CSV table of C-alpha atoms in Angstrom, one decimal:
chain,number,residue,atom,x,y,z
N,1,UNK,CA,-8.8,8.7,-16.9
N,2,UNK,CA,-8.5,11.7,-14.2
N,3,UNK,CA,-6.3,9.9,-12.0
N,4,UNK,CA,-4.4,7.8,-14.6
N,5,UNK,CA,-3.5,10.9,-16.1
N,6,UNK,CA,-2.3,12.8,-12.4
N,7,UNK,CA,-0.4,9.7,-12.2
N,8,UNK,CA,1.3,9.8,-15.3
N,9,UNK,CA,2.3,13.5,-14.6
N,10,UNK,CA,3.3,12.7,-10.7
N,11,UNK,CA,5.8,10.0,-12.7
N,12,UNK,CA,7.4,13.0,-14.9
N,13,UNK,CA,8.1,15.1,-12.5
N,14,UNK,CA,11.6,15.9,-11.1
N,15,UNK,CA,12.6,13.6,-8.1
N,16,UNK,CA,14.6,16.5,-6.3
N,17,UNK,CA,11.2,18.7,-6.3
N,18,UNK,CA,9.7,17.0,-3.4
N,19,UNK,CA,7.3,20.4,-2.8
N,20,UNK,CA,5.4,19.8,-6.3
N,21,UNK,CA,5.4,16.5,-6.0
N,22,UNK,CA,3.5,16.6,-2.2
N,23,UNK,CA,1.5,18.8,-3.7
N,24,UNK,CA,0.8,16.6,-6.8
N,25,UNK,CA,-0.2,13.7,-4.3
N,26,UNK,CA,-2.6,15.9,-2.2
N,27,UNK,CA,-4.3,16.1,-5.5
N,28,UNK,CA,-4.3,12.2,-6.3
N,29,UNK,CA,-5.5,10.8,-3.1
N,30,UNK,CA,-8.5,11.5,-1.2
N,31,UNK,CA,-6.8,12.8,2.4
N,32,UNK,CA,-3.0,12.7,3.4
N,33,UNK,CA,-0.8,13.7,6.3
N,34,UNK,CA,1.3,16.1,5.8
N,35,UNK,CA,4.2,14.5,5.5
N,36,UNK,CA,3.6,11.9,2.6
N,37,UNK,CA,6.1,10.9,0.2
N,38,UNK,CA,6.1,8.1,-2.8
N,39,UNK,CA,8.6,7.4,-4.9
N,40,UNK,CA,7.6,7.6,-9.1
N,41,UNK,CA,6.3,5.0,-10.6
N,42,UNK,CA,2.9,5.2,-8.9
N,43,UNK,CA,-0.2,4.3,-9.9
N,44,UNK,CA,-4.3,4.4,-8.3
N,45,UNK,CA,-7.2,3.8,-10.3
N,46,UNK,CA,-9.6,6.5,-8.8
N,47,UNK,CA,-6.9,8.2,-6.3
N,48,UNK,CA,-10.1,9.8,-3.7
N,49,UNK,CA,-10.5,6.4,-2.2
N,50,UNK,CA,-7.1,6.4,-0.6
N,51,UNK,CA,-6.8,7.8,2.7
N,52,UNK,CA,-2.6,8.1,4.3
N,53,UNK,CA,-2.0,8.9,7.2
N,54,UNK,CA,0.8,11.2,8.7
N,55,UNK,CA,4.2,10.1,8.0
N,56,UNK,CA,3.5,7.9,4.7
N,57,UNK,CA,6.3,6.6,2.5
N,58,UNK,CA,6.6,4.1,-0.4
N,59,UNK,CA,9.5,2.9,-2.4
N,60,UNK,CA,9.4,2.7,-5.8
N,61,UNK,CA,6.6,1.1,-8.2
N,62,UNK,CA,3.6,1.1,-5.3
N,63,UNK,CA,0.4,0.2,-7.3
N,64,UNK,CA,-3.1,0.7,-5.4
N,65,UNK,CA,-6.5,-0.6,-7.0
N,66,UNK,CA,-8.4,1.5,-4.7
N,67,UNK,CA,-11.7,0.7,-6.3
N,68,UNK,CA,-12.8,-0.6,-2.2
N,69,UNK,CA,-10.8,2.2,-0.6
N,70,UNK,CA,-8.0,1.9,1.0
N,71,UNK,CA,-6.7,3.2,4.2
N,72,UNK,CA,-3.2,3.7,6.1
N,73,UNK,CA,-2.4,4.9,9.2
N,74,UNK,CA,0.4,6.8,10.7
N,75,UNK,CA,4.1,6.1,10.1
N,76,UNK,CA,3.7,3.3,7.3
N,77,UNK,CA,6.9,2.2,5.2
N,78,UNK,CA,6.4,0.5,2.2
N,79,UNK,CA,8.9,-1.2,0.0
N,80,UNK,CA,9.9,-1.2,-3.7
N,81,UNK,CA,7.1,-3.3,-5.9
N,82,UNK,CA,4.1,-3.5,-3.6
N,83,UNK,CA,0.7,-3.6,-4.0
N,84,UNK,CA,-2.6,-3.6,-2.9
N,85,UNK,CA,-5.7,-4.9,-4.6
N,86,UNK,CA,-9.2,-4.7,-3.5
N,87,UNK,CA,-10.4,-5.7,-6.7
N,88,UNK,CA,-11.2,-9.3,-7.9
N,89,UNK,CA,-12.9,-11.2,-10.7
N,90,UNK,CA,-15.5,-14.1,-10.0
N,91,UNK,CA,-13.4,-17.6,-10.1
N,92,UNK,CA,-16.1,-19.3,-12.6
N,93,UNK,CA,-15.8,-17.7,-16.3
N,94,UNK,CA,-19.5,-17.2,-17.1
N,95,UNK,CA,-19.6,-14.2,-14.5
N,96,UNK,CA,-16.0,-13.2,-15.0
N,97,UNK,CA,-16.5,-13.1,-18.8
N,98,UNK,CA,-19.3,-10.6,-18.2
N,99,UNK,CA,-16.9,-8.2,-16.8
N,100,UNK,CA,-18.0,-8.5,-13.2
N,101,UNK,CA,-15.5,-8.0,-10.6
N,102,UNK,CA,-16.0,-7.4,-6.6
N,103,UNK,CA,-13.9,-5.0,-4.2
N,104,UNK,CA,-13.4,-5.3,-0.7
N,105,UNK,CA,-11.8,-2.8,1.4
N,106,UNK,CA,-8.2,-3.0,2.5
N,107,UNK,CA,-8.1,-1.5,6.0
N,108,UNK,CA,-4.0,-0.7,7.1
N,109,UNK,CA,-3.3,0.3,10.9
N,110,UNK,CA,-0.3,2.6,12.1
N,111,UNK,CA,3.5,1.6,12.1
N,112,UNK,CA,3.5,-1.0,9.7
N,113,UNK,CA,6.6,-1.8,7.4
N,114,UNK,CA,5.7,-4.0,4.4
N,115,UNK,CA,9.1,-5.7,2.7
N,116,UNK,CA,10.0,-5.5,-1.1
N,117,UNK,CA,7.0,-7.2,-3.4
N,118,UNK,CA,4.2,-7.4,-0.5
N,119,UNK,CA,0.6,-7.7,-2.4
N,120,UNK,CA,-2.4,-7.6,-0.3
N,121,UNK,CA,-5.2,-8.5,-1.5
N,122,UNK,CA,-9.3,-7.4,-1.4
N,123,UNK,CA,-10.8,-7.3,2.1
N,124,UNK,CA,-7.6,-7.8,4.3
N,125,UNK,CA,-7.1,-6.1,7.8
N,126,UNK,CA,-4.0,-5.1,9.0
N,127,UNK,CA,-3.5,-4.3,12.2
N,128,UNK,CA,-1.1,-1.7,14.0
N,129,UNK,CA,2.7,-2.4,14.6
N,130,UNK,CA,3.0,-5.0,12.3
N,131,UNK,CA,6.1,-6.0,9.9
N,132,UNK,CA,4.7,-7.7,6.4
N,133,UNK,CA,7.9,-9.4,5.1
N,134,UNK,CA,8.7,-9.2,1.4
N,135,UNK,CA,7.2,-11.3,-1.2
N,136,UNK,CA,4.7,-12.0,0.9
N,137,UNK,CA,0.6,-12.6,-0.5
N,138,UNK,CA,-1.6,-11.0,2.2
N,139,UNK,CA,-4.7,-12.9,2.1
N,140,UNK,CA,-6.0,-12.8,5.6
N,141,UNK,CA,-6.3,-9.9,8.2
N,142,UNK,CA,-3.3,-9.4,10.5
N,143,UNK,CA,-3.3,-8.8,13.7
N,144,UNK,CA,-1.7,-6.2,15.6
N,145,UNK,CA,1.8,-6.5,16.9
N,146,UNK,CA,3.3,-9.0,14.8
N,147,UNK,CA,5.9,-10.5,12.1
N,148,UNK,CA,4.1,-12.5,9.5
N,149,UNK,CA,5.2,-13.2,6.0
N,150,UNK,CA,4.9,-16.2,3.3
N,151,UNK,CA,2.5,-16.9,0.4
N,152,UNK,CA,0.0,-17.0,2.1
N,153,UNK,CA,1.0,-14.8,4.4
N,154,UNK,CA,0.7,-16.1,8.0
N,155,UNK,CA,1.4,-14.1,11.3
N,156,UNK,CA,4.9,-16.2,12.5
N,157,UNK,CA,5.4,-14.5,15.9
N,158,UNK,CA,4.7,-11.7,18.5
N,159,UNK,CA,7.2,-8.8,18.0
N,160,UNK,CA,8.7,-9.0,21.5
N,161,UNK,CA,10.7,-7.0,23.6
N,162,UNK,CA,13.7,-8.5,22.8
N,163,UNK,CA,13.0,-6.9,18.9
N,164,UNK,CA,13.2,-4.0,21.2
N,165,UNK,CA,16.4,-3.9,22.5
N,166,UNK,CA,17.9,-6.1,19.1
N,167,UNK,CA,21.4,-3.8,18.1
N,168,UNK,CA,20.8,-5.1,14.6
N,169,UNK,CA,23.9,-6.8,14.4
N,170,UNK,CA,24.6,-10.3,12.4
C-alpha cells in the first residue's frame, strides 16, 4: 500500500514541477540516476525493486510489476503505454486458483528505446543498444545491438552502420 499510495501522489502532482517530482521518484524506486524523469500515470507495486540508471525517461502510463526486480541502464527511452511484468500465474487453474504466482527478473541494458505499448514480460534479458518496436510482446531475451519487434517479439536485424549515418528522411 506504501508504494501504491507514492504513486498515487507522484500522479497529482504538477507536471511543470519537475524538482518535486525527481524527488518524489527517488522515493518510489530503489536507486536512480540523477537524471530520471517519468511522465504521470505511473505505477510499481513495491517501487525498491527498481533500479534506473542515469538518464531514464518514460512516456506516459509506464506500469512496472517489480515483484522480480527490475533493472535499467543508462540512457533508456520508453514510450507511451509500456510495461513490464515479472509476475505470472501458473497456466493450470488448481495452482493459479490458490493464488500462486512466480516472478522472474527483467534485466534491461543501456541505450535502449522501447516503441508505444512494448510489454515485457517475467525473466526477459535485454541487452545494450537495442530498439524494442511498439506493440511489441517481449518474451525472450534480446541481444545486444539490435531491432526486434512483433508479438512475439523476435530480434529482425543488426543495427548497422548505415542506421548510423541514416538522415531520417522518407
Amino acid at each position: 500500500m506504501r508504494c501504491k499510495t507514492l504513486c498515487q501522489e507522484y500522479n497529482r502532482l504538477p507536471i511543470e514541477d519537475l524538482d518535486i517530482r525527481r524527488q518524489m521518484l527517488k522515493r518510489i524506486l530503489g536507486k536512480t540516476g540523477n537524471n530520471i524523469q517519468i511522465e504521470p500515470d505511473f505505477w510499481c507495486d513495491y517501487g525498491y525493486q527498481i533500479e534506473v540508471g542515469e538518464n531514464f525517461y518514460a512516456n506516459h502510463d509506464l506500469v512496472i510489476l517489480d515483484t522480480g526486480g527490475v533493472r535499467f541502464g543508462n540512457n533508456i527511452f520508453i514510450a507511451p503505454f509500456c510495461g513490464f511484468h515479472t509476475s505470472g500465474h501458473p497456466i493450470d487453474f488448481e495452482r493459479r486458483n490458490q493464488g500462486l504466482e512466480y516472478a522472474y527478473p527483467i534485466c534491461v541494458g543501456d541505450n535502449v528505446w522501447f516503441g508505444a505499448g512494448v510489454q515485457v514480460m517475467p525473466g526477459v534479458t535485454i541487452g545494450s543498444n537495442v530498439v524494442i518496436g511498439a506493440g511489441s510482446i517481449v518474451v525472450k531475451d534480446i541481444p545486444s545491438d539490435s531491432v526486434a519487434f512483433g508479438n512475439p517479439c523476435k530480434t529482425i536485424r543488426k543495427i548497422t552502420d548505415d542506421d548510423r549515418q541514416s538522415n531520417w528522411s522518407r
